């Protein structure tokens, strides 16, 4: 009944009322390459063939592979149905949906609070938490800027400076009012809006894993367009092997391998959605401080964590914060590690990473700590 997938601007999307999607969209090659890469690496040493299915949702290709015996693709379809529901609740893409919970929230800005589903409320609460701990580098109210730039959904030019300034003036996570008792969301000023494109894919992956786990699955690989989540180990008991993608044009290559079990590996980079103007690449991760795509020498950040929602928010956050601030933030959090790749092809890793990551691409160099680099 509903075609697969969502578009990207506000790439995550979704519902209480259940949005209606308007039409399928272009899928990004990069995501497809990441899917293939992760699947290849993970599968190469496993014994039996997994049960696998894929779908276009959340602006990317989702692929779920179950390695335990006794399951079929009906369970994976349940997973995709759940992700589709999340998309219909949380999408802020007016191109894809007439109506979602978050479109309703944004349209009610300056006027009235909107009651949302428990899903949407939880994602907004977590997004607000990350907005706070990053002091607004991650900002859940980034929507006016995302809409203005429209990167990945038709935007091809740098907007006029006064429009950037105007949009930026409406971005401030501190104004977002979440009422846990009423489960309502309120934006006090017209022109404000929330966008969960930097975090909702992670939430969807966590939900997908929960559904599989409830059904008894112990060994599975979820690839949500490069957001990877692994359940358990490979069937032979060895860790999964996940390729960390190479951040340049070499789409099918990876710079190194993460070996892990029961974890999620999420990467943010400037290559997924962008346009080029006057030789400059403008990508979809925006710095609320400038109103422009973040530009600070970082080319890619990969986060390894327990929960995909956290890893998703933190990869976007640290990409905006830059190497030194981002590195310090990750080191201050328990159970989270990061691999930063700079434009100079230096790779900085937080303290726990050497236990599970192997750099395999000679074009890249493992560097020391970011503070020693800056001296
Ligand atoms: P990701 O690909 O997970 O790094 O998320 C990028 C998406 O997050 C963008 O497409 C926007 O929807 C949203 N976004 C962009 N910049 C920010 C920001 N500074 N804070 C929060 N969300 C952002
Ligand atoms: Mg993210």
Short mmCIF file of C-alpha atoms and ligand atoms in Angstrom, two decimals:
data_model
loop_
_atom_site.label_atom_id
_atom_site.label_comp_id
_atom_site.label_asym_id
_atom_site.label_seq_id
_atom_site.Cartn_x
_atom_site.Cartn_y
_atom_site.Cartn_z
CA UNK A 1 0.00 0.00 0.00
CA UNK A 2 2.76 2.39 0.77
CA UNK A 3 5.74 2.63 -1.40
CA UNK A 4 9.06 2.20 0.24
CA UNK A 5 11.05 4.98 1.69
CA UNK A 6 11.49 8.51 2.56
CA UNK A 7 13.34 11.29 1.32
CA UNK A 8 16.06 12.88 2.76
CA UNK A 9 15.99 16.33 3.83
CA UNK A 10 14.58 15.71 6.99
CA UNK A 11 15.51 12.35 6.26
CA UNK A 12 13.92 10.70 9.09
CA UNK A 13 10.47 11.00 9.26
CA UNK A 14 7.24 9.96 10.58
CA UNK A 15 3.39 9.93 12.89
CA UNK A 16 0.67 9.58 15.16
CA UNK A 17 -1.67 10.32 12.46
CA UNK A 18 0.32 8.33 9.97
CA UNK A 19 1.75 10.40 7.19
CA UNK A 20 1.18 9.53 3.61
CA UNK A 21 4.21 9.27 1.46
CA UNK A 22 4.23 10.96 -1.86
CA UNK A 23 6.50 8.97 -4.02
CA UNK A 24 9.68 7.07 -4.05
CA UNK A 25 12.92 8.87 -4.60
CA UNK A 26 16.39 8.53 -5.77
CA UNK A 27 18.51 6.27 -3.72
CA UNK A 28 22.00 7.31 -2.99
CA UNK A 29 24.73 5.23 -4.48
CA UNK A 30 26.85 5.78 -1.49
CA UNK A 31 24.37 4.05 0.73
CA UNK A 32 24.15 1.13 -1.64
CA UNK A 33 27.90 0.78 -1.65
CA UNK A 34 28.02 0.85 2.11
CA UNK A 35 25.37 -1.83 2.29
CA UNK A 36 27.29 -4.10 0.00
CA UNK A 37 30.54 -3.47 1.75
CA UNK A 38 29.28 -4.23 5.22
CA UNK A 39 27.44 -7.29 4.08
CA UNK A 40 30.43 -8.62 2.25
CA UNK A 41 32.78 -8.19 5.14
CA UNK A 42 30.44 -9.59 7.69
CA UNK A 43 29.41 -12.55 5.65
CA UNK A 44 32.69 -13.70 4.36
CA UNK A 45 33.57 -16.09 7.12
CA UNK A 46 30.21 -17.20 8.33
CA UNK A 47 28.94 -20.72 8.04
CA UNK A 48 25.34 -20.95 6.74
CA UNK A 49 23.67 -18.47 4.46
CA UNK A 50 21.64 -15.82 6.26
CA UNK A 51 18.02 -14.95 5.58
CA UNK A 52 18.24 -11.50 4.04
CA UNK A 53 15.86 -8.85 2.80
CA UNK A 54 16.14 -5.19 1.91
CA UNK A 55 13.88 -2.18 1.55
CA UNK A 56 14.12 1.49 0.69
CA UNK A 57 13.22 3.51 3.74
CA UNK A 58 14.52 6.53 5.64
CA UNK A 59 16.09 7.85 2.46
CA UNK A 60 18.38 4.90 2.10
CA UNK A 61 18.54 1.15 1.60
CA UNK A 62 17.94 -0.98 4.66
CA UNK A 63 19.24 -4.50 4.68
CA UNK A 64 18.58 -7.03 7.43
CA UNK A 65 20.31 -10.42 7.57
CA UNK A 66 19.38 -13.04 10.15
CA UNK A 67 22.00 -15.72 10.71
CA UNK A 68 20.07 -17.98 13.13
CA UNK A 69 18.23 -20.94 11.69
CA UNK A 70 14.46 -21.12 11.59
CA UNK A 71 13.52 -17.61 10.50
CA UNK A 72 12.18 -16.31 7.22
CA UNK A 73 11.68 -12.95 5.58
CA UNK A 74 8.29 -12.42 7.22
CA UNK A 75 10.08 -11.36 10.38
CA UNK A 76 12.23 -8.96 8.37
CA UNK A 77 9.05 -7.56 6.83
CA UNK A 78 7.78 -6.87 10.35
CA UNK A 79 10.97 -4.92 10.93
CA UNK A 80 10.48 -2.87 7.77
CA UNK A 81 6.87 -2.19 8.69
CA UNK A 82 8.02 -0.80 12.01
CA UNK A 83 10.68 1.37 10.36
CA UNK A 84 8.09 2.59 7.90
CA UNK A 85 5.84 3.56 10.79
CA UNK A 86 8.70 5.50 12.38
CA UNK A 87 9.33 7.26 9.09
CA UNK A 88 5.69 8.23 8.79
CA UNK A 89 5.76 9.68 12.28
CA UNK A 90 8.99 11.62 12.10
CA UNK A 91 9.64 12.70 8.54
CA UNK A 92 9.79 16.42 8.00
CA UNK A 93 9.99 16.07 4.26
CA UNK A 94 7.13 17.98 2.71
CA UNK A 95 8.11 16.48 -0.59
CA UNK A 96 7.41 13.00 0.67
CA UNK A 97 4.59 13.54 3.10
CA UNK A 98 1.54 15.75 3.40
CA UNK A 99 1.31 15.11 7.07
CA UNK A 100 3.46 13.63 9.80
CA UNK A 101 3.67 14.30 13.50
CA UNK A 102 6.72 16.47 13.11
CA UNK A 103 5.33 18.40 10.15
CA UNK A 104 2.37 19.11 12.38
CA UNK A 105 4.65 20.24 15.21
CA UNK A 106 6.51 22.57 12.86
CA UNK A 107 3.32 24.00 11.39
CA UNK A 108 2.00 24.67 14.90
CA UNK A 109 5.12 26.65 15.86
CA UNK A 110 4.21 29.89 17.62
CA UNK A 111 0.64 28.74 18.02
CA UNK A 112 -0.05 25.56 19.96
CA UNK A 113 1.55 22.39 21.41
CA UNK A 114 1.08 19.14 19.51
CA UNK A 115 0.67 15.73 21.12
CA UNK A 116 2.91 13.12 19.53
CA UNK A 117 3.47 9.38 19.79
CA UNK A 118 5.73 7.88 22.45
CA UNK A 119 8.26 7.10 19.68
CA UNK A 120 8.50 10.65 18.47
CA UNK A 121 8.58 12.02 21.99
CA UNK A 122 11.47 9.73 22.95
CA UNK A 123 13.50 10.70 19.88
CA UNK A 124 12.91 14.41 20.54
CA UNK A 125 13.93 14.03 24.17
CA UNK A 126 17.15 12.29 23.22
CA UNK A 127 17.81 14.83 20.47
CA UNK A 128 17.32 17.62 22.98
CA UNK A 129 19.74 15.89 25.36
CA UNK A 130 22.41 15.78 22.64
CA UNK A 131 21.68 19.38 21.75
CA UNK A 132 22.44 20.28 25.37
CA UNK A 133 25.61 18.26 25.84
CA UNK A 134 27.03 19.53 22.55
CA UNK A 135 25.98 23.08 23.40
CA UNK A 136 24.04 23.31 20.21
CA UNK A 137 26.54 21.82 17.74
CA UNK A 138 23.82 19.22 17.35
CA UNK A 139 20.56 21.17 17.35
CA UNK A 140 17.21 19.42 17.16
CA UNK A 141 15.65 22.68 15.91
CA UNK A 142 17.90 22.78 12.83
CA UNK A 143 14.89 22.49 10.51
CA UNK A 144 14.77 26.10 9.18
CA UNK A 145 18.35 25.69 7.92
CA UNK A 146 17.78 22.18 6.59
CA UNK A 147 14.74 23.39 4.69
CA UNK A 148 16.51 26.46 3.33
CA UNK A 149 19.53 24.57 2.02
CA UNK A 150 17.42 21.58 0.93
CA UNK A 151 20.57 19.54 0.45
CA UNK A 152 19.62 16.14 -0.82
CA UNK A 153 16.14 17.26 -1.73
CA UNK A 154 16.66 19.61 -4.62
CA UNK A 155 18.95 22.32 -3.22
CA UNK A 156 21.69 23.22 -5.69
CA UNK A 157 22.80 26.72 -4.69
CA UNK A 158 24.05 28.57 -1.66
CA UNK A 159 21.08 30.55 -0.32
CA UNK A 160 21.34 34.35 0.05
CA UNK A 161 23.15 35.36 3.24
CA UNK A 162 20.14 37.19 4.67
CA UNK A 163 18.03 34.08 4.34
CA UNK A 164 20.70 32.04 6.09
CA UNK A 165 20.82 34.62 8.87
CA UNK A 166 17.06 34.59 9.18
CA UNK A 167 16.87 30.79 9.34
CA UNK A 168 19.72 30.67 11.85
CA UNK A 169 17.89 33.10 14.09
CA UNK A 170 15.11 30.50 14.39
CA UNK A 171 17.42 27.67 15.42
CA UNK A 172 17.64 27.29 19.20
CA UNK A 173 17.13 23.99 20.97
CA UNK A 174 16.66 25.78 24.30
CA UNK A 175 13.29 27.03 23.08
CA UNK A 176 11.91 23.56 22.39
CA UNK A 177 9.30 22.69 25.02
CA UNK A 178 8.70 19.00 25.69
CA UNK A 179 6.00 18.16 28.21
CA UNK A 180 6.42 14.53 29.32
CA UNK A 181 3.07 14.39 31.12
CA UNK A 182 1.01 15.59 28.21
CA UNK A 183 3.50 14.11 25.69
CA UNK A 184 3.32 17.36 23.78
CA UNK A 185 5.83 19.38 21.80
CA UNK A 186 5.77 23.16 21.48
CA UNK A 187 7.91 25.58 19.51
CA UNK A 188 7.23 29.10 20.74
CA UNK A 189 8.11 31.02 17.58
CA UNK A 190 6.73 30.93 14.09
CA UNK A 191 9.52 29.88 11.77
CA UNK A 192 11.00 27.35 14.17
CA UNK A 193 10.98 23.64 13.42
CA UNK A 194 12.42 20.33 14.57
CA UNK A 195 14.34 17.88 12.39
CA UNK A 196 15.45 14.45 13.54
CA UNK A 197 17.38 13.46 10.42
CA UNK A 198 20.58 13.17 12.43
CA UNK A 199 19.23 10.72 15.01
CA UNK A 200 16.09 8.90 13.88
CA UNK A 201 17.79 6.32 11.69
CA UNK A 202 19.59 5.15 14.81
CA UNK A 203 16.33 4.94 16.71
CA UNK A 204 14.87 2.90 13.87
CA UNK A 205 17.83 0.50 13.96
CA UNK A 206 17.44 0.04 17.72
CA UNK A 207 13.75 -0.69 17.25
CA UNK A 208 14.52 -3.15 14.49
CA UNK A 209 16.97 -4.98 16.75
CA UNK A 210 14.40 -5.03 19.55
CA UNK A 211 11.85 -6.70 17.28
CA UNK A 212 14.37 -9.31 16.17
CA UNK A 213 15.50 -9.91 19.74
CA UNK A 214 11.89 -10.34 20.93
CA UNK A 215 11.46 -12.99 18.24
CA UNK A 216 14.47 -14.88 19.60
CA UNK A 217 17.07 -13.81 17.06
CA UNK A 218 20.60 -13.88 18.47
CA UNK A 219 22.80 -13.38 15.43
CA UNK A 220 21.94 -10.70 12.87
CA UNK A 221 23.37 -7.86 10.84
CA UNK A 222 21.40 -4.69 10.18
CA UNK A 223 22.69 -2.23 7.63
CA UNK A 224 20.67 0.96 7.47
CA UNK A 225 22.54 2.76 4.73
CA UNK A 226 25.87 2.61 6.46
CA UNK A 227 24.47 2.73 9.99
CA UNK A 228 25.41 -0.78 11.04
CA UNK A 229 24.03 -2.68 14.00
CA UNK A 230 25.17 -6.20 14.81
CA UNK A 231 23.37 -8.57 17.15
CA UNK A 232 25.44 -11.19 18.92
CA UNK A 233 28.39 -12.66 17.08
CA UNK A 234 28.66 -14.42 13.78
CA UNK A 235 27.21 -17.93 13.96
CA UNK A 236 30.64 -19.44 14.48
CA UNK A 237 31.11 -17.30 17.58
CA UNK A 238 33.65 -14.92 16.07
CA UNK A 239 33.11 -11.14 16.02
CA UNK A 240 31.49 -9.42 13.08
CA UNK A 241 33.82 -7.57 10.74
CA UNK A 242 32.54 -4.18 9.68
CA UNK A 243 34.28 -2.06 7.09
CA UNK A 244 34.69 1.63 7.92
CA UNK A 245 34.08 3.27 4.60
CA UNK A 246 36.69 5.34 2.85
CA UNK A 247 35.53 8.95 2.87
CA UNK A 248 36.53 9.91 -0.64
CA UNK A 249 35.32 8.90 -4.06
CA UNK A 250 36.45 5.32 -3.61
CA UNK A 251 33.00 4.22 -2.68
CA UNK A 252 33.51 0.54 -2.49
CA UNK A 253 36.64 0.74 -0.39
CA UNK A 254 37.17 0.88 3.32
CA UNK A 255 39.97 2.32 5.42
CA UNK A 256 39.87 -0.30 8.14
CA UNK A 257 37.89 -2.95 9.94
CA UNK A 258 35.97 -2.90 13.21
CA UNK A 259 35.66 -6.31 14.85
CA UNK A 260 32.81 -6.36 17.30
CA UNK A 261 29.72 -8.06 18.71
CA UNK A 262 26.44 -6.58 19.94
CA UNK A 263 27.33 -3.05 18.90
CA UNK A 264 26.42 -0.38 16.42
CA UNK A 265 28.81 1.41 14.07
CA UNK A 266 27.56 4.68 12.61
CA UNK A 267 29.36 7.04 10.25
CA UNK A 268 28.69 10.66 9.33
CA UNK A 269 30.40 12.28 6.38
CA UNK A 270 29.90 14.96 3.78
CA UNK A 271 29.42 12.61 0.87
CA UNK A 272 25.89 11.36 1.28
CA UNK A 273 24.06 14.45 0.17
CA UNK A 274 25.74 17.48 -1.31
CA UNK A 275 25.98 19.87 -4.23
CA UNK A 276 28.98 21.63 -5.72
CA UNK A 277 29.03 25.36 -6.43
CA UNK A 278 32.13 27.20 -7.70
CA UNK A 279 34.22 24.15 -6.92
CA UNK A 280 33.10 24.02 -3.29
CA UNK A 281 31.19 21.04 -1.95
CA UNK A 282 28.20 21.90 0.22
CA UNK A 283 26.96 18.96 2.25
CA UNK A 284 24.05 18.16 4.54
CA UNK A 285 25.59 18.46 8.01
CA UNK A 286 25.04 22.06 9.02
CA UNK A 287 26.81 24.11 11.66
CA UNK A 288 24.15 26.03 13.58
CA UNK A 289 26.80 28.61 14.55
CA UNK A 290 27.40 29.69 10.96
CA UNK A 291 24.33 28.44 9.11
CA UNK A 292 26.67 26.76 6.60
CA UNK A 293 27.73 23.15 6.15
CA UNK A 294 30.27 22.31 8.86
CA UNK A 295 33.83 22.81 7.64
CA UNK A 296 36.56 22.12 10.14
CA UNK A 297 39.03 19.70 8.61
CA UNK A 298 37.05 16.58 9.49
CA UNK A 299 36.13 14.32 6.65
CA UNK A 300 34.31 11.58 8.47
CA UNK A 301 33.45 10.40 11.97
CA UNK A 302 32.54 6.84 12.91
CA UNK A 303 31.00 6.10 16.31
CA UNK A 304 30.91 2.68 17.94
CA UNK A 305 28.36 2.35 20.74
CA UNK A 306 25.68 0.18 22.31
CA UNK A 307 22.69 2.07 21.03
CA UNK A 308 22.33 3.20 17.47
CA UNK A 309 20.33 6.28 18.42
CA UNK A 310 23.25 7.51 20.51
CA UNK A 311 25.82 6.64 17.85
CA UNK A 312 23.76 8.40 15.19
CA UNK A 313 23.38 11.61 17.19
CA UNK A 314 27.04 11.54 18.21
CA UNK A 315 28.42 11.04 14.71
CA UNK A 316 26.50 14.07 13.49
CA UNK A 317 27.43 16.02 16.65
CA UNK A 318 31.15 15.34 16.53
CA UNK A 319 31.27 16.05 12.81
CA UNK A 320 30.04 19.56 13.60
CA UNK A 321 32.17 19.98 16.76
CA UNK A 322 35.43 19.17 15.03
CA UNK A 323 38.33 17.04 16.11
CA UNK A 324 39.32 18.45 19.47
CA UNK A 325 35.93 19.21 20.97
CA UNK A 326 34.42 16.08 19.45
CA UNK A 327 37.22 13.88 20.74
CA UNK A 328 36.87 15.28 24.26
CA UNK A 329 33.12 14.74 24.22
CA UNK A 330 33.46 11.09 23.23
CA UNK A 331 36.15 10.43 25.83
CA UNK A 332 33.83 11.89 28.47
CA UNK A 333 31.06 9.40 27.66
CA UNK A 334 30.97 5.77 28.85
CA UNK A 335 30.67 2.97 26.31
CA UNK A 336 31.21 5.17 23.25
CA UNK A 337 34.26 5.25 20.97
CA UNK A 338 35.07 7.28 17.87
CA UNK A 339 37.24 7.14 14.76
CA UNK A 340 37.88 10.57 13.25
CA UNK A 341 39.26 10.92 9.72
CA UNK A 342 40.64 14.31 8.74
CA UNK A 343 40.97 15.85 5.30
CA UNK A 344 44.73 15.28 5.67
CA UNK A 345 43.98 11.54 5.90
CA UNK A 346 44.99 11.32 9.51
CA UNK A 347 42.96 8.95 11.65
CA UNK A 348 42.42 9.82 15.32
CA UNK A 349 40.88 7.20 17.57
CA UNK A 350 39.58 7.40 21.13
CA UNK A 351 41.12 5.29 23.87
CA UNK A 352 39.10 2.08 23.47
CA UNK A 353 39.33 1.85 19.67
CA UNK A 354 42.70 0.07 19.33
CA UNK A 355 41.10 -3.00 20.95
CA UNK A 356 38.79 -3.59 18.01
CA UNK A 357 39.88 -1.49 15.02
CA UNK A 358 42.50 -2.22 12.43
CA UNK A 359 43.53 0.43 9.90
CA UNK A 360 44.13 -1.35 6.61
CA UNK A 361 44.46 1.43 4.03
CA UNK A 362 48.02 2.71 3.59
CA UNK A 363 46.78 6.06 2.31
CA UNK A 364 45.68 6.84 5.86
CA UNK A 365 47.84 7.31 8.96
CA UNK A 366 47.01 6.64 12.58
CA UNK A 367 47.72 9.83 14.47
CA UNK A 368 48.25 10.48 18.17
CA UNK A 369 45.82 12.40 20.31
CA UNK A 370 44.36 15.56 18.80
CA UNK A 371 45.99 17.77 21.42
CA UNK A 372 49.46 16.54 20.46
CA UNK A 373 48.58 17.12 16.83
CA UNK A 374 47.80 20.75 17.44
CA UNK A 375 51.05 21.50 19.22
P1 LIG B 1 23.75 12.23 9.74
O1 LIG B 1 23.76 11.77 8.32
O2 LIG B 1 23.25 11.23 10.73
O3 LIG B 1 25.04 12.84 10.16
O4 LIG B 1 22.64 13.38 9.85
C1 LIG B 1 22.56 14.45 8.94
C2 LIG B 1 21.15 14.97 9.00
O5 LIG B 1 20.92 15.54 10.29
C3 LIG B 1 20.86 16.07 8.01
O6 LIG B 1 20.36 15.56 6.80
C4 LIG B 1 19.82 16.90 8.75
O7 LIG B 1 18.53 16.33 8.62
C5 LIG B 1 20.25 16.78 10.19
N1 LIG B 1 21.23 17.78 10.62
C6 LIG B 1 22.11 18.51 9.88
N2 LIG B 1 22.86 19.30 10.65
C7 LIG B 1 22.46 19.07 11.93
C8 LIG B 1 22.85 19.59 13.20
N3 LIG B 1 23.83 20.52 13.33
N4 LIG B 1 22.20 19.15 14.30
C9 LIG B 1 21.21 18.22 14.20
N5 LIG B 1 20.80 17.69 13.04
C10 LIG B 1 21.42 18.10 11.93
MG1 LIG B 2 23.58 11.06 12.72
#
